[in-house]
């Protein structure tokens, strides 16, 4: 297929970068010029990636088109474009339902939602897909893990997890900052924290039958330092507040869609 992108931001860049890192990959990619710097950079790096004159030129040249414009401008940009019935539109705009996208892309008969994560650039991480779509599952499966979901409500619930990236890194930054405050050299502390949590992140895959609650119990040795931190955070209501934040994100997503 020839793959087009309407909107050329960080996520489009990550998908193209991951795709073009596959050995022997020659899928032609056509980018909109909206972010000139990112689009030009990708075209310079990869010989089968080019920048179209405008968004309409992307549609005219491609049958499969990924929508990666910001939600704030999607309602302005998309209705002005001329879509064809044979276009396969893949929306990367998490807060818009399939019905909302369909209303903006006119005669298109095939609309799919997909939500990859930035690490797709190094072919890691999951992409959720709705409705189930063998072609897109195969595409994103080459770039990480593809997870097809059966309902849009399930898609919305799963997408809430993507709101936790910044908090995760703030958690690591807090540990790193404490190490620096207590005399550990900056680079050494960062390397230690990154390596420690990179290894810890492998635990669910290496013990696939263990729930996250079971893993927490395993690591919280009775009377040990892990148990102390877990207990204190629990007593302070940290995890309950976190769940409340997730609920708020879910309400925001479902209200938007």
PDB file of C-alpha atoms in Angstrom:
ATOM      1  CA  UNK A   1       0.000   0.000   0.000  1.00  0.00           C
ATOM      2  CA  UNK A   2       0.946   3.659  -0.331  1.00  0.00           C
ATOM      3  CA  UNK A   3       0.539   5.250   3.080  1.00  0.00           C
ATOM      4  CA  UNK A   4      -0.433   8.884   3.584  1.00  0.00           C
ATOM      5  CA  UNK A   5      -0.408  11.066   6.695  1.00  0.00           C
ATOM      6  CA  UNK A   6      -2.615  14.094   7.288  1.00  0.00           C
ATOM      7  CA  UNK A   7      -0.699  15.858  10.038  1.00  0.00           C
ATOM      8  CA  UNK A   8       3.021  15.319  10.488  1.00  0.00           C
ATOM      9  CA  UNK A   9       3.804  15.620  14.165  1.00  0.00           C
ATOM     10  CA  UNK A  10       5.617  13.476  16.697  1.00  0.00           C
ATOM     11  CA  UNK A  11       3.327  10.449  16.362  1.00  0.00           C
ATOM     12  CA  UNK A  12       3.454  10.382  12.558  1.00  0.00           C
ATOM     13  CA  UNK A  13       7.222  10.710  12.770  1.00  0.00           C
ATOM     14  CA  UNK A  14       7.414   7.798  15.227  1.00  0.00           C
ATOM     15  CA  UNK A  15       5.304   5.528  12.990  1.00  0.00           C
ATOM     16  CA  UNK A  16       7.327   6.337   9.882  1.00  0.00           C
ATOM     17  CA  UNK A  17      10.619   5.922  11.739  1.00  0.00           C
ATOM     18  CA  UNK A  18       9.571   2.533  13.100  1.00  0.00           C
ATOM     19  CA  UNK A  19       8.267   1.404   9.724  1.00  0.00           C
ATOM     20  CA  UNK A  20      11.416   2.407   7.907  1.00  0.00           C
ATOM     21  CA  UNK A  21      13.613   0.616  10.448  1.00  0.00           C
ATOM     22  CA  UNK A  22      12.223  -2.724   9.259  1.00  0.00           C
ATOM     23  CA  UNK A  23      14.687  -4.591   7.038  1.00  0.00           C
ATOM     24  CA  UNK A  24      13.799  -4.255   3.369  1.00  0.00           C
ATOM     25  CA  UNK A  25      10.782  -2.028   4.041  1.00  0.00           C
ATOM     26  CA  UNK A  26       9.795  -0.111   0.875  1.00  0.00           C
ATOM     27  CA  UNK A  27       6.235   1.084   1.526  1.00  0.00           C
ATOM     28  CA  UNK A  28       5.860   4.510  -0.130  1.00  0.00           C
ATOM     29  CA  UNK A  29       4.895   7.194   2.395  1.00  0.00           C
ATOM     30  CA  UNK A  30       3.380  10.565   1.540  1.00  0.00           C
ATOM     31  CA  UNK A  31       3.396  13.253   4.230  1.00  0.00           C
ATOM     32  CA  UNK A  32       1.386  16.418   4.573  1.00  0.00           C
ATOM     33  CA  UNK A  33       3.557  19.542   4.815  1.00  0.00           C
ATOM     34  CA  UNK A  34       1.875  20.822   7.968  1.00  0.00           C
ATOM     35  CA  UNK A  35       5.003  20.463  10.116  1.00  0.00           C
ATOM     36  CA  UNK A  36       7.578  21.395   7.533  1.00  0.00           C
ATOM     37  CA  UNK A  37      10.615  20.597   9.678  1.00  0.00           C
ATOM     38  CA  UNK A  38       9.487  17.082  10.665  1.00  0.00           C
ATOM     39  CA  UNK A  39       8.205  16.255   7.175  1.00  0.00           C
ATOM     40  CA  UNK A  40      11.382  17.453   5.465  1.00  0.00           C
ATOM     41  CA  UNK A  41      13.535  15.591   7.967  1.00  0.00           C
ATOM     42  CA  UNK A  42      11.745  12.288   7.341  1.00  0.00           C
ATOM     43  CA  UNK A  43      11.918  12.769   3.559  1.00  0.00           C
ATOM     44  CA  UNK A  44      15.650  13.438   3.822  1.00  0.00           C
ATOM     45  CA  UNK A  45      16.245  10.304   5.905  1.00  0.00           C
ATOM     46  CA  UNK A  46      14.198   7.838   3.879  1.00  0.00           C
ATOM     47  CA  UNK A  47      14.236   7.658   0.067  1.00  0.00           C
ATOM     48  CA  UNK A  48      10.655   6.358  -0.273  1.00  0.00           C
ATOM     49  CA  UNK A  49       9.164   9.115   1.900  1.00  0.00           C
ATOM     50  CA  UNK A  50       8.114  12.364   0.262  1.00  0.00           C
ATOM     51  CA  UNK A  51       6.247  15.525   1.203  1.00  0.00           C
ATOM     52  CA  UNK A  52       3.067  16.394  -0.692  1.00  0.00           C
ATOM     53  CA  UNK A  53       2.139  19.913  -1.743  1.00  0.00           C
ATOM     54  CA  UNK A  54      -0.838  19.955   0.631  1.00  0.00           C
ATOM     55  CA  UNK A  55      -3.278  17.701   2.486  1.00  0.00           C
ATOM     56  CA  UNK A  56      -5.470  17.152  -0.556  1.00  0.00           C
ATOM     57  CA  UNK A  57      -2.470  15.922  -2.538  1.00  0.00           C
ATOM     58  CA  UNK A  58      -1.928  13.252   0.130  1.00  0.00           C
ATOM     59  CA  UNK A  59      -5.491  12.020  -0.313  1.00  0.00           C
ATOM     60  CA  UNK A  60      -5.275  12.091  -4.091  1.00  0.00           C
ATOM     61  CA  UNK A  61      -2.142   9.944  -4.041  1.00  0.00           C
ATOM     62  CA  UNK A  62      -2.936   7.398  -1.309  1.00  0.00           C
ATOM     63  CA  UNK A  63      -5.665   4.863  -0.553  1.00  0.00           C
ATOM     64  CA  UNK A  64      -4.690   4.378   3.113  1.00  0.00           C
ATOM     65  CA  UNK A  65      -4.534   7.617   5.084  1.00  0.00           C
ATOM     66  CA  UNK A  66      -3.679   8.135   8.742  1.00  0.00           C
ATOM     67  CA  UNK A  67      -5.207  11.168  10.427  1.00  0.00           C
ATOM     68  CA  UNK A  68      -2.765  12.661  12.908  1.00  0.00           C
ATOM     69  CA  UNK A  69      -3.952  16.252  13.227  1.00  0.00           C
ATOM     70  CA  UNK A  70      -4.535  17.752  16.654  1.00  0.00           C
ATOM     71  CA  UNK A  71      -8.120  17.409  17.901  1.00  0.00           C
ATOM     72  CA  UNK A  72      -8.368  21.189  18.216  1.00  0.00           C
ATOM     73  CA  UNK A  73      -8.040  21.692  14.451  1.00  0.00           C
ATOM     74  CA  UNK A  74      -9.484  18.439  13.085  1.00  0.00           C
ATOM     75  CA  UNK A  75     -12.990  19.871  12.718  1.00  0.00           C
ATOM     76  CA  UNK A  76     -11.575  22.738  10.681  1.00  0.00           C
ATOM     77  CA  UNK A  77      -9.207  20.763   8.471  1.00  0.00           C
ATOM     78  CA  UNK A  78     -10.928  17.467   7.649  1.00  0.00           C
ATOM     79  CA  UNK A  79     -14.322  18.639   6.298  1.00  0.00           C
ATOM     80  CA  UNK A  80     -12.510  20.807   3.727  1.00  0.00           C
ATOM     81  CA  UNK A  81     -10.804  17.788   2.145  1.00  0.00           C
ATOM     82  CA  UNK A  82     -12.217  15.606  -0.638  1.00  0.00           C
ATOM     83  CA  UNK A  83     -12.166  11.980   0.509  1.00  0.00           C
ATOM     84  CA  UNK A  84     -13.046   9.061  -1.780  1.00  0.00           C
ATOM     85  CA  UNK A  85     -15.278   6.092  -0.904  1.00  0.00           C
ATOM     86  CA  UNK A  86     -12.310   3.744  -1.387  1.00  0.00           C
ATOM     87  CA  UNK A  87     -10.094   5.537   1.144  1.00  0.00           C
ATOM     88  CA  UNK A  88      -9.212   3.581   4.262  1.00  0.00           C
ATOM     89  CA  UNK A  89      -9.049   6.240   6.972  1.00  0.00           C
ATOM     90  CA  UNK A  90      -7.096   5.344  10.097  1.00  0.00           C
ATOM     91  CA  UNK A  91      -7.702   7.906  12.836  1.00  0.00           C
ATOM     92  CA  UNK A  92      -4.973   8.441  15.406  1.00  0.00           C
ATOM     93  CA  UNK A  93      -7.101  11.100  17.122  1.00  0.00           C
ATOM     94  CA  UNK A  94      -7.941   9.339  20.377  1.00  0.00           C
ATOM     95  CA  UNK A  95     -10.745  11.635  21.523  1.00  0.00           C
ATOM     96  CA  UNK A  96     -12.862  11.330  18.362  1.00  0.00           C
ATOM     97  CA  UNK A  97     -15.250   8.418  17.893  1.00  0.00           C
ATOM     98  CA  UNK A  98     -15.449   6.483  14.645  1.00  0.00           C
ATOM     99  CA  UNK A  99     -18.824   8.104  13.971  1.00  0.00           C
ATOM    100  CA  UNK A 100     -17.386  11.584  14.447  1.00  0.00           C
ATOM    101  CA  UNK A 101     -14.504  10.836  12.099  1.00  0.00           C
ATOM    102  CA  UNK A 102     -16.895   9.302   9.567  1.00  0.00           C
ATOM    103  CA  UNK A 103     -18.998  12.464   9.614  1.00  0.00           C
ATOM    104  CA  UNK A 104     -15.934  14.547   8.755  1.00  0.00           C
ATOM    105  CA  UNK A 105     -14.562  12.356   5.961  1.00  0.00           C
ATOM    106  CA  UNK A 106     -17.675  12.237   3.797  1.00  0.00           C
ATOM    107  CA  UNK A 107     -18.103   9.186   1.578  1.00  0.00           C
ATOM    108  CA  UNK A 108     -15.400   7.023   3.197  1.00  0.00           C
ATOM    109  CA  UNK A 109     -16.766   3.572   3.983  1.00  0.00           C
ATOM    110  CA  UNK A 110     -13.870   2.216   6.052  1.00  0.00           C
ATOM    111  CA  UNK A 111     -12.795   4.035   9.209  1.00  0.00           C
ATOM    112  CA  UNK A 112     -10.461   2.528  11.799  1.00  0.00           C
ATOM    113  CA  UNK A 113      -9.221   3.961  15.083  1.00  0.00           C
ATOM    114  CA  UNK A 114      -5.678   3.210  16.237  1.00  0.00           C
ATOM    115  CA  UNK A 115      -3.676   4.435  19.208  1.00  0.00           C
ATOM    116  CA  UNK A 116       0.048   3.669  19.087  1.00  0.00           C
ATOM    117  CA  UNK A 117       2.540   4.943  21.635  1.00  0.00           C
ATOM    118  CA  UNK A 118       5.661   7.032  20.898  1.00  0.00           C
ATOM    119  CA  UNK A 119       7.953   4.019  21.399  1.00  0.00           C
ATOM    120  CA  UNK A 120       6.639   2.663  18.106  1.00  0.00           C
ATOM    121  CA  UNK A 121       9.647   4.525  16.693  1.00  0.00           C
ATOM    122  CA  UNK A 122      11.820   1.675  18.011  1.00  0.00           C
ATOM    123  CA  UNK A 123       9.137  -0.925  17.291  1.00  0.00           C
ATOM    124  CA  UNK A 124       8.038  -1.352  20.892  1.00  0.00           C
ATOM    125  CA  UNK A 125       4.776  -0.940  22.740  1.00  0.00           C
ATOM    126  CA  UNK A 126       1.135  -1.725  21.999  1.00  0.00           C
ATOM    127  CA  UNK A 127      -1.284  -0.221  19.501  1.00  0.00           C
ATOM    128  CA  UNK A 128      -4.986  -0.636  20.179  1.00  0.00           C
ATOM    129  CA  UNK A 129      -7.236  -0.922  17.115  1.00  0.00           C
ATOM    130  CA  UNK A 130     -11.000  -0.579  16.687  1.00  0.00           C
ATOM    131  CA  UNK A 131     -12.894  -2.074  15.012  1.00  0.00           C
ATOM    132  CA  UNK A 132     -10.858  -5.263  14.540  1.00  0.00           C
ATOM    133  CA  UNK A 133      -8.967  -4.883  11.286  1.00  0.00           C
ATOM    134  CA  UNK A 134      -6.627  -7.627  10.034  1.00  0.00           C
ATOM    135  CA  UNK A 135      -4.732  -5.271   7.738  1.00  0.00           C
ATOM    136  CA  UNK A 136      -4.016  -2.698  10.432  1.00  0.00           C
ATOM    137  CA  UNK A 137      -3.305  -5.425  13.007  1.00  0.00           C
ATOM    138  CA  UNK A 138      -0.669  -6.815  10.639  1.00  0.00           C
ATOM    139  CA  UNK A 139       0.753  -3.339   9.997  1.00  0.00           C
ATOM    140  CA  UNK A 140       1.053  -2.325  13.641  1.00  0.00           C
ATOM    141  CA  UNK A 141       2.022  -5.856  14.644  1.00  0.00           C
ATOM    142  CA  UNK A 142       5.262  -5.355  12.727  1.00  0.00           C
ATOM    143  CA  UNK A 143       5.949  -2.251  14.806  1.00  0.00           C
ATOM    144  CA  UNK A 144       5.226  -3.647  18.259  1.00  0.00           C
ATOM    145  CA  UNK A 145       2.137  -5.362  19.635  1.00  0.00           C
ATOM    146  CA  UNK A 146      -1.262  -4.928  17.969  1.00  0.00           C
ATOM    147  CA  UNK A 147      -4.336  -5.325  20.178  1.00  0.00           C
ATOM    148  CA  UNK A 148      -7.713  -5.412  18.431  1.00  0.00           C
ATOM    149  CA  UNK A 149     -10.673  -4.476  20.621  1.00  0.00           C
ATOM    150  CA  UNK A 150     -14.309  -5.366  20.121  1.00  0.00           C
ATOM    151  CA  UNK A 151     -16.025  -2.147  21.203  1.00  0.00           C
ATOM    152  CA  UNK A 152     -15.331   1.551  21.158  1.00  0.00           C
ATOM    153  CA  UNK A 153     -16.061   1.761  24.871  1.00  0.00           C
ATOM    154  CA  UNK A 154     -13.256  -0.729  25.513  1.00  0.00           C
ATOM    155  CA  UNK A 155     -10.983   1.336  23.254  1.00  0.00           C
ATOM    156  CA  UNK A 156     -11.772   4.429  25.320  1.00  0.00           C
ATOM    157  CA  UNK A 157     -11.046   2.660  28.606  1.00  0.00           C
ATOM    158  CA  UNK A 158      -7.725   1.310  27.344  1.00  0.00           C
ATOM    159  CA  UNK A 159      -6.736   4.700  25.985  1.00  0.00           C
ATOM    160  CA  UNK A 160      -6.870   6.127  29.530  1.00  0.00           C
ATOM    161  CA  UNK A 161      -3.622   4.272  30.269  1.00  0.00           C
ATOM    162  CA  UNK A 162      -1.823   6.502  27.771  1.00  0.00           C
ATOM    163  CA  UNK A 163      -2.460   9.476  30.068  1.00  0.00           C
ATOM    164  CA  UNK A 164       0.035   8.087  32.609  1.00  0.00           C
ATOM    165  CA  UNK A 165       3.324   8.505  30.686  1.00  0.00           C
ATOM    166  CA  UNK A 166       4.258  11.869  32.200  1.00  0.00           C
ATOM    167  CA  UNK A 167       3.408  10.721  35.722  1.00  0.00           C
ATOM    168  CA  UNK A 168       5.627   7.668  35.271  1.00  0.00           C
ATOM    169  CA  UNK A 169       8.582   9.815  34.313  1.00  0.00           C
ATOM    170  CA  UNK A 170       7.846  12.209  37.175  1.00  0.00           C
ATOM    171  CA  UNK A 171       7.995   9.185  39.499  1.00  0.00           C
ATOM    172  CA  UNK A 172      11.437   8.325  38.122  1.00  0.00           C
ATOM    173  CA  UNK A 173      12.506  11.967  38.305  1.00  0.00           C
ATOM    174  CA  UNK A 174      11.546  12.043  41.990  1.00  0.00           C
ATOM    175  CA  UNK A 175      13.776   9.047  42.699  1.00  0.00           C
ATOM    176  CA  UNK A 176      16.583  10.487  40.597  1.00  0.00           C
ATOM    177  CA  UNK A 177      16.287  13.853  42.328  1.00  0.00           C
ATOM    178  CA  UNK A 178      16.432  12.249  45.765  1.00  0.00           C
ATOM    179  CA  UNK A 179      19.598  10.370  44.779  1.00  0.00           C
ATOM    180  CA  UNK A 180      21.216  13.628  43.619  1.00  0.00           C
ATOM    181  CA  UNK A 181      20.170  15.388  46.830  1.00  0.00           C
ATOM    182  CA  UNK A 182      21.952  12.661  48.737  1.00  0.00           C
ATOM    183  CA  UNK A 183      25.259  12.849  46.920  1.00  0.00           C
ATOM    184  CA  UNK A 184      24.890  10.579  43.881  1.00  0.00           C
ATOM    185  CA  UNK A 185      26.352  12.089  40.721  1.00  0.00           C
ATOM    186  CA  UNK A 186      23.649  13.101  38.210  1.00  0.00           C
ATOM    187  CA  UNK A 187      24.571  10.829  35.290  1.00  0.00           C
ATOM    188  CA  UNK A 188      25.262   7.858  37.531  1.00  0.00           C
ATOM    189  CA  UNK A 189      21.900   8.207  39.270  1.00  0.00           C
ATOM    190  CA  UNK A 190      20.060   8.543  35.965  1.00  0.00           C
ATOM    191  CA  UNK A 191      21.760   5.467  34.518  1.00  0.00           C
ATOM    192  CA  UNK A 192      20.946   3.476  37.641  1.00  0.00           C
ATOM    193  CA  UNK A 193      17.270   4.472  37.714  1.00  0.00           C
ATOM    194  CA  UNK A 194      16.823   3.902  33.973  1.00  0.00           C
ATOM    195  CA  UNK A 195      18.473   0.482  34.106  1.00  0.00           C
ATOM    196  CA  UNK A 196      16.645  -0.505  37.290  1.00  0.00           C
ATOM    197  CA  UNK A 197      13.174   0.281  35.973  1.00  0.00           C
ATOM    198  CA  UNK A 198      13.961  -1.001  32.499  1.00  0.00           C
ATOM    199  CA  UNK A 199      14.730  -4.383  34.057  1.00  0.00           C
ATOM    200  CA  UNK A 200      11.754  -4.176  36.418  1.00  0.00           C
ATOM    201  CA  UNK A 201       9.468  -3.553  33.459  1.00  0.00           C
ATOM    202  CA  UNK A 202      10.293  -7.014  32.163  1.00  0.00           C
ATOM    203  CA  UNK A 203       8.712  -8.716  35.184  1.00  0.00           C
ATOM    204  CA  UNK A 204       5.140  -8.956  33.802  1.00  0.00           C
ATOM    205  CA  UNK A 205       6.401 -10.567  30.588  1.00  0.00           C
ATOM    206  CA  UNK A 206       8.664 -13.027  32.365  1.00  0.00           C
ATOM    207  CA  UNK A 207       5.891 -14.033  34.796  1.00  0.00           C
ATOM    208  CA  UNK A 208       2.784 -13.882  32.567  1.00  0.00           C
ATOM    209  CA  UNK A 209       0.574 -15.778  35.015  1.00  0.00           C
ATOM    210  CA  UNK A 210       1.188 -13.332  37.869  1.00  0.00           C
ATOM    211  CA  UNK A 211      -1.226 -10.445  38.377  1.00  0.00           C
ATOM    212  CA  UNK A 212       0.147  -6.985  39.098  1.00  0.00           C
ATOM    213  CA  UNK A 213      -1.180  -7.310  42.641  1.00  0.00           C
ATOM    214  CA  UNK A 214       0.757 -10.572  43.017  1.00  0.00           C
ATOM    215  CA  UNK A 215       3.925  -8.920  41.746  1.00  0.00           C
ATOM    216  CA  UNK A 216       3.457  -6.104  44.257  1.00  0.00           C
ATOM    217  CA  UNK A 217       3.164  -8.666  47.044  1.00  0.00           C
ATOM    218  CA  UNK A 218       6.224 -10.542  45.807  1.00  0.00           C
ATOM    219  CA  UNK A 219       8.362  -7.421  45.827  1.00  0.00           C
ATOM    220  CA  UNK A 220       6.985  -6.162  49.152  1.00  0.00           C
ATOM    221  CA  UNK A 221       8.945  -8.496  51.399  1.00  0.00           C
ATOM    222  CA  UNK A 222       7.370  -8.521  54.857  1.00  0.00           C
ATOM    223  CA  UNK A 223       9.183  -6.039  57.067  1.00  0.00           C
ATOM    224  CA  UNK A 224      11.301  -4.866  54.139  1.00  0.00           C
ATOM    225  CA  UNK A 225      11.873  -1.463  52.571  1.00  0.00           C
ATOM    226  CA  UNK A 226       9.545  -2.092  49.619  1.00  0.00           C
ATOM    227  CA  UNK A 227       6.733  -2.933  51.991  1.00  0.00           C
ATOM    228  CA  UNK A 228       7.366   0.297  53.926  1.00  0.00           C
ATOM    229  CA  UNK A 229       7.155   2.585  50.879  1.00  0.00           C
ATOM    230  CA  UNK A 230       4.084   0.755  49.543  1.00  0.00           C
ATOM    231  CA  UNK A 231       2.360   0.986  52.930  1.00  0.00           C
ATOM    232  CA  UNK A 232       3.115   4.672  53.354  1.00  0.00           C
ATOM    233  CA  UNK A 233       1.940   5.592  49.860  1.00  0.00           C
ATOM    234  CA  UNK A 234      -1.226   3.550  50.398  1.00  0.00           C
ATOM    235  CA  UNK A 235      -1.910   5.212  53.752  1.00  0.00           C
ATOM    236  CA  UNK A 236      -1.494   8.638  52.142  1.00  0.00           C
ATOM    237  CA  UNK A 237      -4.168   7.742  49.614  1.00  0.00           C
ATOM    238  CA  UNK A 238      -1.743   8.010  46.677  1.00  0.00           C
ATOM    239  CA  UNK A 239      -3.205   5.125  44.695  1.00  0.00           C
ATOM    240  CA  UNK A 240      -6.815   6.096  45.361  1.00  0.00           C
ATOM    241  CA  UNK A 241      -6.091   9.607  44.106  1.00  0.00           C
ATOM    242  CA  UNK A 242      -4.401   8.096  41.080  1.00  0.00           C
ATOM    243  CA  UNK A 243      -7.519   6.053  40.318  1.00  0.00           C
ATOM    244  CA  UNK A 244      -9.594   9.205  40.640  1.00  0.00           C
ATOM    245  CA  UNK A 245      -7.371  10.877  38.043  1.00  0.00           C
ATOM    246  CA  UNK A 246      -7.852   7.948  35.681  1.00  0.00           C
ATOM    247  CA  UNK A 247     -11.600   8.261  36.110  1.00  0.00           C
ATOM    248  CA  UNK A 248     -11.388  11.938  35.273  1.00  0.00           C
ATOM    249  CA  UNK A 249      -9.463  11.190  32.081  1.00  0.00           C
ATOM    250  CA  UNK A 250     -12.066   8.609  31.099  1.00  0.00           C
ATOM    251  CA  UNK A 251     -14.851  11.126  31.595  1.00  0.00           C
ATOM    252  CA  UNK A 252     -12.943  13.643  29.491  1.00  0.00           C
ATOM    253  CA  UNK A 253     -12.383  11.166  26.660  1.00  0.00           C
ATOM    254  CA  UNK A 254     -15.948   9.899  26.576  1.00  0.00           C
ATOM    255  CA  UNK A 255     -17.379  13.412  26.812  1.00  0.00           C
ATOM    256  CA  UNK A 256     -15.205  14.487  23.869  1.00  0.00           C
ATOM    257  CA  UNK A 257     -16.238  11.493  21.784  1.00  0.00           C
TER     258      UNK A 257
END
